[in-house]
Each structure stands twice: as structure tokens, then as C-alpha cells.
PDB file of C-alpha atoms in Angstrom:
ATOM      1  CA  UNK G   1      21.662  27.471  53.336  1.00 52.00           C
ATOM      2  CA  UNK G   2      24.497  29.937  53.222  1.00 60.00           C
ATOM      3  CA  UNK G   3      27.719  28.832  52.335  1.00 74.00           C
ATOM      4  CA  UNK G   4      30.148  27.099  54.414  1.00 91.00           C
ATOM      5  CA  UNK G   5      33.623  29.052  55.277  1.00 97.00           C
ATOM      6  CA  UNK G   6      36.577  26.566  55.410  1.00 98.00           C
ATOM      7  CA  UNK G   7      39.663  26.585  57.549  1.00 98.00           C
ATOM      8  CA  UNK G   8      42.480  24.072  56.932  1.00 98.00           C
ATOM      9  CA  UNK G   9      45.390  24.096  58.946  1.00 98.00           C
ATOM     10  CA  UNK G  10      48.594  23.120  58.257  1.00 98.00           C
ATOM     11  CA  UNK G  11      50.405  21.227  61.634  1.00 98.00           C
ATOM     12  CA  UNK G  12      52.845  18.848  62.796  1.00 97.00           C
ATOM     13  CA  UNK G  13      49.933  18.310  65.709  1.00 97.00           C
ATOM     14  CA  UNK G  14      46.580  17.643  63.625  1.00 98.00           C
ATOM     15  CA  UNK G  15      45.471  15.754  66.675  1.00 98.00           C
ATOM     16  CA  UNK G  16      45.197  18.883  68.350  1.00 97.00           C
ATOM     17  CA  UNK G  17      42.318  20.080  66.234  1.00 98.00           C
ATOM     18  CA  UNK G  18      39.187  21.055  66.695  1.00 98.00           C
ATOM     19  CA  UNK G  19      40.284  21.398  70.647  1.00 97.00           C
ATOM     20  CA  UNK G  20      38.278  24.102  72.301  1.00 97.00           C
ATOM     21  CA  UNK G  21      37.057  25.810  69.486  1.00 97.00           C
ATOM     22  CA  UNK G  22      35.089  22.324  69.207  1.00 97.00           C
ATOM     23  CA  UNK G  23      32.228  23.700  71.629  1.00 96.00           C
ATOM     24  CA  UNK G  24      30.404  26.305  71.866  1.00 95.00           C
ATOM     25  CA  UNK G  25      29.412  28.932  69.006  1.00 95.00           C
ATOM     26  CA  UNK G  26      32.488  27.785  66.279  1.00 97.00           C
ATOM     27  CA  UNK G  27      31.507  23.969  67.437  1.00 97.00           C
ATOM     28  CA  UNK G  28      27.837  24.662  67.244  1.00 97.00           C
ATOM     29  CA  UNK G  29      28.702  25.990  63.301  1.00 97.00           C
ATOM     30  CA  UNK G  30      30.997  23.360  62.444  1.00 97.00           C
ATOM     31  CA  UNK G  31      28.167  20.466  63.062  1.00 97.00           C
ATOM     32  CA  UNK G  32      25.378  22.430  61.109  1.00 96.00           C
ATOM     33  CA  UNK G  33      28.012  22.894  58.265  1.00 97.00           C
ATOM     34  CA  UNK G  34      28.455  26.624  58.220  1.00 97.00           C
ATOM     35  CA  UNK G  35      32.210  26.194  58.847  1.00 98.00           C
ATOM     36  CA  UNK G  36      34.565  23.014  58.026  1.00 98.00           C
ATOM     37  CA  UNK G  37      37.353  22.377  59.271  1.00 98.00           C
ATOM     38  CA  UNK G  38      40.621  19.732  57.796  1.00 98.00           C
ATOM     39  CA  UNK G  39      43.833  19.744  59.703  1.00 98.00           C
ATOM     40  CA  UNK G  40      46.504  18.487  57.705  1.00 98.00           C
ATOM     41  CA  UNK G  41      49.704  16.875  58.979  1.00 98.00           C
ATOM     42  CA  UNK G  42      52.570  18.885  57.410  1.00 98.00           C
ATOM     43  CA  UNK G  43      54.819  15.641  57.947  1.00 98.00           C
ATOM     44  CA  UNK G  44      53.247  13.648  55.140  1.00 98.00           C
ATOM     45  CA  UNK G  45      55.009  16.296  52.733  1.00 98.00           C
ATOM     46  CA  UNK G  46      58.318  15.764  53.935  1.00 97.00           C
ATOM     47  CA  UNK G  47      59.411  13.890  50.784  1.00 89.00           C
ATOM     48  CA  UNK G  48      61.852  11.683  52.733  1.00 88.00           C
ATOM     49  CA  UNK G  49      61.574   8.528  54.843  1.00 88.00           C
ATOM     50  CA  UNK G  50      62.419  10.037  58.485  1.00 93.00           C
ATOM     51  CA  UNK G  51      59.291  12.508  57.899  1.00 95.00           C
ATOM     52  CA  UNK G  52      61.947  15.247  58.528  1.00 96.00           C
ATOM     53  CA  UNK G  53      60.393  18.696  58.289  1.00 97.00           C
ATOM     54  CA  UNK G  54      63.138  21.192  60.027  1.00 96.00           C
ATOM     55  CA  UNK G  55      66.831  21.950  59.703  1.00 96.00           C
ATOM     56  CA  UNK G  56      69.731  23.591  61.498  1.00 95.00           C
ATOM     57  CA  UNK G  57      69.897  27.330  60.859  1.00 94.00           C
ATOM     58  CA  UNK G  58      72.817  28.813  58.574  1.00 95.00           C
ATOM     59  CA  UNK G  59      74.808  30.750  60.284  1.00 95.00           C
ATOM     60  CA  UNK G  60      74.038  28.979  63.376  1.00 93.00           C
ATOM     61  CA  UNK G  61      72.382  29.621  66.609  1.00 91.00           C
ATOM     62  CA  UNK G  62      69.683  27.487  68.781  1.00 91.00           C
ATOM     63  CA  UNK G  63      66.747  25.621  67.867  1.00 92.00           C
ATOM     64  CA  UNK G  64      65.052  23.992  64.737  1.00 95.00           C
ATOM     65  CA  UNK G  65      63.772  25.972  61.400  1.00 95.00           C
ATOM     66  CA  UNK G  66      60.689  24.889  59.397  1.00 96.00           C
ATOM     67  CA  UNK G  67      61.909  23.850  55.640  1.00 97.00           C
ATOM     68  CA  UNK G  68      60.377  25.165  52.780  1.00 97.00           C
ATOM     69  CA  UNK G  69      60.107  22.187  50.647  1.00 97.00           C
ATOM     70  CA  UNK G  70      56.923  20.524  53.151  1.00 98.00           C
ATOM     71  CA  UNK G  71      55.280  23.719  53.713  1.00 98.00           C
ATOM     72  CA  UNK G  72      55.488  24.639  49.646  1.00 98.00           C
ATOM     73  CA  UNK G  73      54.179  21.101  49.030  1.00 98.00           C
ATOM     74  CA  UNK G  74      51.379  21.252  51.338  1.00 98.00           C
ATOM     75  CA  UNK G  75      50.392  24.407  50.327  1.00 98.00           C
ATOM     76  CA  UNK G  76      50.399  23.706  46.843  1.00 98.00           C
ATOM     77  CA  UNK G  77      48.421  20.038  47.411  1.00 98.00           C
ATOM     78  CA  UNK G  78      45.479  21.481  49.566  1.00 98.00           C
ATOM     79  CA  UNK G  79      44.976  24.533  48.072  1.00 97.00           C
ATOM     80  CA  UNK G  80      44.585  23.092  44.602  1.00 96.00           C
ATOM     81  CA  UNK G  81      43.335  25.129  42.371  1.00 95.00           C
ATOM     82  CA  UNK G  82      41.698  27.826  44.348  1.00 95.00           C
ATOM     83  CA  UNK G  83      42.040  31.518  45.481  1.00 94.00           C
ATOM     84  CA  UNK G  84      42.490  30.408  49.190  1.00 98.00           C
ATOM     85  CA  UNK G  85      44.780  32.556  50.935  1.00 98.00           C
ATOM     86  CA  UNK G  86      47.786  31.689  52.841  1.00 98.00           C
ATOM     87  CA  UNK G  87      47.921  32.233  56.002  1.00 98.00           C
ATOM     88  CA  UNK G  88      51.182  32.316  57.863  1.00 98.00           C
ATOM     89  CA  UNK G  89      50.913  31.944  62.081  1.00 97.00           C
ATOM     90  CA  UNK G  90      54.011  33.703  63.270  1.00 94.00           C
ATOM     91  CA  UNK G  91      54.703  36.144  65.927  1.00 92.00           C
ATOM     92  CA  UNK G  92      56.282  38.805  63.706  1.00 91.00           C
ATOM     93  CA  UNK G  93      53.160  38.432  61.644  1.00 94.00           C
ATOM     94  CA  UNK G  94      50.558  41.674  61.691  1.00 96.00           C
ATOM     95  CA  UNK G  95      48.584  41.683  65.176  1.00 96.00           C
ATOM     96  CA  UNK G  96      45.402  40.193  65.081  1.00 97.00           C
ATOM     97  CA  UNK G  97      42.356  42.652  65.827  1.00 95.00           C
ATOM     98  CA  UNK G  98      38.992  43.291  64.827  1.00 94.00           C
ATOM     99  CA  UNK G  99      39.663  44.853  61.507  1.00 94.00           C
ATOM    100  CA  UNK G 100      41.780  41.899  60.316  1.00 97.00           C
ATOM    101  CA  UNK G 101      39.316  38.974  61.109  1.00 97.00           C
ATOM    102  CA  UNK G 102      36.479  40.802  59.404  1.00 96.00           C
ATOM    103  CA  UNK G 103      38.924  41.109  56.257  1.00 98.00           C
ATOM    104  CA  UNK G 104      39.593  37.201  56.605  1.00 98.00           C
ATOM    105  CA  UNK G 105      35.795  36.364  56.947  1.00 97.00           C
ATOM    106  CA  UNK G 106      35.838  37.753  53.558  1.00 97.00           C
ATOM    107  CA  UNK G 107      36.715  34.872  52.368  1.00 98.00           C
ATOM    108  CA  UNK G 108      35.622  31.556  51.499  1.00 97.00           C
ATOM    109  CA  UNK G 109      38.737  29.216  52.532  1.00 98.00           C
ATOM    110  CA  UNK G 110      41.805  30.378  54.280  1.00 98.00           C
ATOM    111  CA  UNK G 111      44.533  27.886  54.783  1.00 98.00           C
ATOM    112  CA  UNK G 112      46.592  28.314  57.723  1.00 98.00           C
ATOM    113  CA  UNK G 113      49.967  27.430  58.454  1.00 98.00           C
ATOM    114  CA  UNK G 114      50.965  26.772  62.177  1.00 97.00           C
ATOM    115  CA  UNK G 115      54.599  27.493  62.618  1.00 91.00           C
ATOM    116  CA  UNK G 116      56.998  25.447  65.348  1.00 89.00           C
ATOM    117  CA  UNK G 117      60.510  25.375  66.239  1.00 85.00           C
ATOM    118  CA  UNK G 118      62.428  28.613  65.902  1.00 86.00           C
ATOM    119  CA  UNK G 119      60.016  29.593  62.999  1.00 91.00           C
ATOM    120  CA  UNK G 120      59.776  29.397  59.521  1.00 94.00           C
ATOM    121  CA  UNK G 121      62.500  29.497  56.643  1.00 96.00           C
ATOM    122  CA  UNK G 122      61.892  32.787  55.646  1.00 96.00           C
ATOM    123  CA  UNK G 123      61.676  32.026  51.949  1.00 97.00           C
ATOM    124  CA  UNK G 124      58.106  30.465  53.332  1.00 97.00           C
ATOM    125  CA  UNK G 125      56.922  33.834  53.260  1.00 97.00           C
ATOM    126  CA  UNK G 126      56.860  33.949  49.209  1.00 97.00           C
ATOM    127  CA  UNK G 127      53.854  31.652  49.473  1.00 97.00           C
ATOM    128  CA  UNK G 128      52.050  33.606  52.319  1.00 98.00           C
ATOM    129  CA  UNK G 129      49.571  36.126  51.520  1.00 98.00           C
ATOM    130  CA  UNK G 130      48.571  37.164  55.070  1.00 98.00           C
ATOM    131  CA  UNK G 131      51.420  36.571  58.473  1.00 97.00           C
ATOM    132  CA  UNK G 132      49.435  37.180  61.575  1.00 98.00           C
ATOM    133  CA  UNK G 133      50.118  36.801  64.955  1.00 97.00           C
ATOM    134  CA  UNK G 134      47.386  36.869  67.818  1.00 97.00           C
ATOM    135  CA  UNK G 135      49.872  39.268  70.442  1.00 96.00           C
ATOM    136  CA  UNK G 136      53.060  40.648  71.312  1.00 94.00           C
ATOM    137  CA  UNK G 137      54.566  36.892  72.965  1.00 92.00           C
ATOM    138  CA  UNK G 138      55.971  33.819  71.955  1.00 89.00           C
ATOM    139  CA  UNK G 139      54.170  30.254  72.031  1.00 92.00           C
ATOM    140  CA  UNK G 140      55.770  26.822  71.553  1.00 92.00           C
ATOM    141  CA  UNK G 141      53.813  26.715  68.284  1.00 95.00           C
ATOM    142  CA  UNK G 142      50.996  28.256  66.007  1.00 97.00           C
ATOM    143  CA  UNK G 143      48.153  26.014  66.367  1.00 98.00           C
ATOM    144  CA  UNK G 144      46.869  27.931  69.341  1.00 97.00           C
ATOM    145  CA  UNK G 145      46.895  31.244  67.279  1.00 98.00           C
ATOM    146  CA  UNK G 146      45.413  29.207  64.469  1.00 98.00           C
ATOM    147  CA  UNK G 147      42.582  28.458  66.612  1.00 98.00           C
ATOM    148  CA  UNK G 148      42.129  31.847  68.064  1.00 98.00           C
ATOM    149  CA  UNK G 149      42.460  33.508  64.179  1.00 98.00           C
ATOM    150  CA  UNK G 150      39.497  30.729  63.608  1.00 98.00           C
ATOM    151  CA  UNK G 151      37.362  31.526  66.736  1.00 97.00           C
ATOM    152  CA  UNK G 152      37.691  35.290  65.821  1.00 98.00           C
ATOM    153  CA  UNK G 153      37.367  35.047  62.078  1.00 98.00           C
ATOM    154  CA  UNK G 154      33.910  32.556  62.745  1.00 97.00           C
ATOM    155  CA  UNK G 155      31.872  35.473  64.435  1.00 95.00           C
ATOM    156  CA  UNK G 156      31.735  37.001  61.367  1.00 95.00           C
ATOM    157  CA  UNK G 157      30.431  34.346  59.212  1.00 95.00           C
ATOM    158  CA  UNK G 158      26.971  34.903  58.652  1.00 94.00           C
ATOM    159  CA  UNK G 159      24.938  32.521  60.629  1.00 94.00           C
ATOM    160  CA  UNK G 160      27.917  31.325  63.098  1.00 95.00           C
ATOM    161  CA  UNK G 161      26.257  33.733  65.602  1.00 92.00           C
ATOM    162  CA  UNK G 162      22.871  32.868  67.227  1.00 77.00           C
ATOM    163  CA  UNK G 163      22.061  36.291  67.563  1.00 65.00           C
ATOM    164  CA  UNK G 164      22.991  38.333  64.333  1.00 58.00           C
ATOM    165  CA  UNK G 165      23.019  41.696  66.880  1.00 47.00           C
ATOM    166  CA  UNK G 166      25.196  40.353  69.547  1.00 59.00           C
ATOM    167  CA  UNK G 167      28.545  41.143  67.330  1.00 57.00           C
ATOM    168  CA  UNK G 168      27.556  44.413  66.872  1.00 54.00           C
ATOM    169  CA  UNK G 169      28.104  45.220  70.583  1.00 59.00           C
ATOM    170  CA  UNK G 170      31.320  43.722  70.997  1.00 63.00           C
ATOM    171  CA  UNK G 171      34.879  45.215  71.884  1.00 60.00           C
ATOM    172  CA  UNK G 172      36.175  46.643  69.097  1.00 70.00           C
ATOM    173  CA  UNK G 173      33.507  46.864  66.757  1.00 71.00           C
ATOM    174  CA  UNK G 174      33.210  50.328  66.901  1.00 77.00           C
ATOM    175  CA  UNK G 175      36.846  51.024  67.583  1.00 86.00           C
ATOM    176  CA  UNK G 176      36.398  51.114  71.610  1.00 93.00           C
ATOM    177  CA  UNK G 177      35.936  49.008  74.231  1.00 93.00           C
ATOM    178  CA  UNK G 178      32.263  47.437  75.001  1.00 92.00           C
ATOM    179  CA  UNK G 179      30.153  49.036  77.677  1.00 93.00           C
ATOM    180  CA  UNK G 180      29.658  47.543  81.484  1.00 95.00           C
ATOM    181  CA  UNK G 181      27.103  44.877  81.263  1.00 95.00           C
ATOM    182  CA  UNK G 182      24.598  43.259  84.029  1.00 96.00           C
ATOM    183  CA  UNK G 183      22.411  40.697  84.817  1.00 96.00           C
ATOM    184  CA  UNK G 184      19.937  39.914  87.267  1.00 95.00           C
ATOM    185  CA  UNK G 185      19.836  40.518  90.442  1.00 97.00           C
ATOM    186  CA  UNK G 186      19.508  44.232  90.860  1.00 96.00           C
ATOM    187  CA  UNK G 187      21.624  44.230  93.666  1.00 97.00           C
ATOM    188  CA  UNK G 188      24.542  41.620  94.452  1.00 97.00           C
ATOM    189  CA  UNK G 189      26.664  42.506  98.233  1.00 97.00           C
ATOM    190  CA  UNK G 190      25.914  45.788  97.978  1.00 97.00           C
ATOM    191  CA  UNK G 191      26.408  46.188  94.324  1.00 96.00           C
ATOM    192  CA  UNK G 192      23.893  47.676  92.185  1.00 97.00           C
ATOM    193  CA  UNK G 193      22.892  47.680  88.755  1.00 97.00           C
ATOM    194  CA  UNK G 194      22.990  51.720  87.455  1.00 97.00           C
ATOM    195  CA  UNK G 195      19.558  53.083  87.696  1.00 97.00           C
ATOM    196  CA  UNK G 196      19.653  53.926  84.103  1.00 97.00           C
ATOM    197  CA  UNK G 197      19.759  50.321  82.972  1.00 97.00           C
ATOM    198  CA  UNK G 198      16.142  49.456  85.178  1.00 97.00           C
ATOM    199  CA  UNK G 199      14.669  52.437  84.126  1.00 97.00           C
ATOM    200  CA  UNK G 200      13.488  51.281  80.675  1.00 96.00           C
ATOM    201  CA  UNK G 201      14.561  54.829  79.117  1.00 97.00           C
ATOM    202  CA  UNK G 202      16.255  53.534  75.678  1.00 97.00           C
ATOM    203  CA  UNK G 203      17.423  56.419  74.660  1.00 97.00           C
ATOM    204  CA  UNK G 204      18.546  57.119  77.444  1.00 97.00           C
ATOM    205  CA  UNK G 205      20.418  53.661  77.900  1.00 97.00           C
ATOM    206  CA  UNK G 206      21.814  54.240  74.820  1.00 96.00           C
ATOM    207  CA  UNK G 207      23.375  57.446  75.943  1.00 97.00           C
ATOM    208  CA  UNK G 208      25.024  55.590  78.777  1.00 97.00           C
ATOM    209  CA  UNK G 209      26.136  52.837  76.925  1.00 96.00           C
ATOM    210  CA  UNK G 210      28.176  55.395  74.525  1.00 95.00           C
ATOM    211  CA  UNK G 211      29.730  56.967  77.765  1.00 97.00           C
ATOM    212  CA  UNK G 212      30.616  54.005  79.512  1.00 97.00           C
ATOM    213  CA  UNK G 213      32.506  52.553  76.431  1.00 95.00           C
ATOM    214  CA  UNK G 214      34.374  55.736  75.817  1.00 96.00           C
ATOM    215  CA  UNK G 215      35.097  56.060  79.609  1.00 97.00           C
ATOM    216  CA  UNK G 216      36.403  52.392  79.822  1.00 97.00           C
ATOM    217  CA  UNK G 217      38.159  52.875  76.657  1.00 95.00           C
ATOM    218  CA  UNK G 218      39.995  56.204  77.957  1.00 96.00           C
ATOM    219  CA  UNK G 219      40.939  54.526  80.979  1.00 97.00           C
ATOM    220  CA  UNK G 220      41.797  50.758  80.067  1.00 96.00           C
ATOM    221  CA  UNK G 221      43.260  51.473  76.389  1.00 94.00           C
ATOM    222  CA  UNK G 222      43.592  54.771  75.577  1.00 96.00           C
ATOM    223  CA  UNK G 223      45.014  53.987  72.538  1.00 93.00           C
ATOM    224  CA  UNK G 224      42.847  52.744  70.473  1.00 91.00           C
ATOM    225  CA  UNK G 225      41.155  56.590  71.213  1.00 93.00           C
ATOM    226  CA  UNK G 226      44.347  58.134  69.401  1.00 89.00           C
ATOM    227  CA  UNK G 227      43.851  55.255  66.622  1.00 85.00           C
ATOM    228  CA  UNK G 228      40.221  56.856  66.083  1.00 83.00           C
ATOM    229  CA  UNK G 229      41.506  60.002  66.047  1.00 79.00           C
ATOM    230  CA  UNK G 230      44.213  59.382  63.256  1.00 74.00           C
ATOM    231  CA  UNK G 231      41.608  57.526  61.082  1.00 67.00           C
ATOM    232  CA  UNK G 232      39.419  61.099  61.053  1.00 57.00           C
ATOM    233  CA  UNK G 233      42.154  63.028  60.243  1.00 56.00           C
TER     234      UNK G 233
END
């Protein structure tokens, strides 16, 4: 049996986990034993008898900041030992994409650290050896993102998928956007499916598949076109 990948998350809200990613393919692989998952509660490191984890900022200004002493003592508990990377959930982090979970999945264990409050004591970052965040907002805390950085990072675990070709036509994979896709019937309210897709043609599906994804991609994110192009250069 291939190896399990491990995720343990560092929270103030363990009860929170394995919410949604619980189902489906990333629930599916945590009950075989392809992935594992151990949320810890970063208030049993708080080293004092109110369980007090955050501070006032210096200098002032609203809000709570995560101290360093709990998040260096967690890390330092769970990790043991081991190469597992630190993984920082913040949202001046490095955007999460395709490129970035594969890296992760290169892994064995990451250990992931869901921020709260007006973020972390920046001196937290001395521990970290990866600060992602999933997009270009703000959420009340990182568990969320910790579960989306697992859900992405899972579908390239060997095995998590059901079907080892299904990744290979997702968004992003190729640097694009995935073609249209249908499903029976042939024709829904006046909607049809393209001829090219009943025709049985491969190559020729192919061909249209290629088209359609560049098409989309031009139209819906044309960036990631002028990414591709920089990467040739």
C-alpha cells in the first residue's frame, strides 16, 4: 500500500476538523489510510493557566496578535524529529495555485498553522518554511485555507484520486483553463452538445479540447496566457 501523506493542523478550533473535506475524494482517502489527519489545539501550549495565546500589538492599533511562544511550542512538540515543513496560513502568504500544491504533495507530512486574530507575531515566520494563502481576501481565520491547501494538496497523492487520469484534465494542469465538458442528453432546451464530441473522431476531439481551453482561457483569464508566455521566454 503506498504511503500515507499526513496533515496536522495547528488551531484554536480543532473541532472544526475534518469538516467538509471529511466526504468525498479527501474523506474517501482518509478512511482507507492514504492521508491522516491530527488537528492539534494550539491552546494546550500556552504555558499559562488562562490558556492565553494572543496579545495586544506594540505600537498599538485594533485586534489580537498570535504569540510566538504557543505556536514555537507546538511546532516544535508535533513535529518532533522530522523534516515536516511548516506551513504558515496567512493572507500575505504566496497564493495558492496548481504549481504550489503539487510542490507540497511532495512531501510526506506538512504541518499547518491556522492563523486568527489580526495575524501572527511576525517573528512566527522564523519557524515557517512555506506562508500560503488560498486568495487575495481576508477570513476570520486559517482553518478554512488549511482545509482548502489540504483538499488541493490530496489530488496529488497517489491513490487519493479514483481515476489516476482525471487530474490530468483539470484547470491548471497545463497552465490554462479546462475545456467545456458535457453529459448526456444530447440536447437540453435547445442546447446541444458540439457535434465534435458525438462524433467519436478522437483526434479530432482532442483538437477541440485544446481550442476550447485556450479560447476559455483567453477570454476568462488571460493571464495565466502571458504567465505561459514568460515561462518560454
Amino acid at each position: 500500500m503506498t504511503a500515507a501523506m499526513r496533515f496536522d493542523v495547528i488551531t484554536l478550533f480543532p473541532d472544526t476538523f475534518p469538516g467538509p473535506i471529511g466526504i468525498g475524494v479527501v474523506g474517501r482517502a482518509l478512511q482507507s489510510g492514504l492521508l491522516e489527519l491530527e488537528a492539534h489545539n494550539l491552546r494546550d501550549y500556552a504555558g499559562n493557566r488562562h490558556r492565553q495565546v494572543d496579545d495586544i500589538p506594540y505600537g498599538g492599533g485594533p485586534g489580537m496578535v498570535l504569540k510566538p511562544e504557543p505556536v514555537f511550542s507546538a511546532v516544535r512538540d508535533i513535529r518532533g524529529d522530522t523534516a515536516a515543513p511548516v506551513v504558515l496560513l496567512t493572507p500575505t502568504g504566496r497564493v495558492l495555485n496548481h504549481a504550489l500544491a503539487e510542490e507540497l504533495a511532495r512531501h510526506p507530512r506538512l504541518l499547518l498553522v491556522a492563523g486568527r486574530y489580526e495575524g501572527f507575531d511576525e517573528r512566527i515566520s522564523s519557524i515557517a518554511d512555506y506562508e500560503v494563502s488560498i486568495g487575495d481576501y481576508v477570513l476570520s481565520g486559517g482553518e478554512l485555507a488549511a482545509m482548502v491547501l489540504i483538499e488541493a494538496v490530496s489530488r496529488h497523492v497517489p491513490g487519493v484520486l479514483g481515476d489516476e487520469d482525471s487530474a490530468g484534465d483539470d484547470s491548471f494542469v497545463t497552465g490554462m483553463l479546462e475545456h467545456p465538458q458535457y453529459t448526456r442528453p444530447p440536447e437540453f432546451e435547445g442546447l446541444k452538445v458540439p457535434d465534435v464530441l458525438l462524433s467519436g473522431h478522437h483526434e479530432e476531439i482532442r483538437r477541440w479540447r485544446e481550442r476550447m481551453s485556450l479560447e476559455r482561457t483567453r477570454e476568462r483569464r488571460p493571464e495565466l496566457l502571458q504567465e505561459m508566455k514568460g515561462e518560454t521566454r
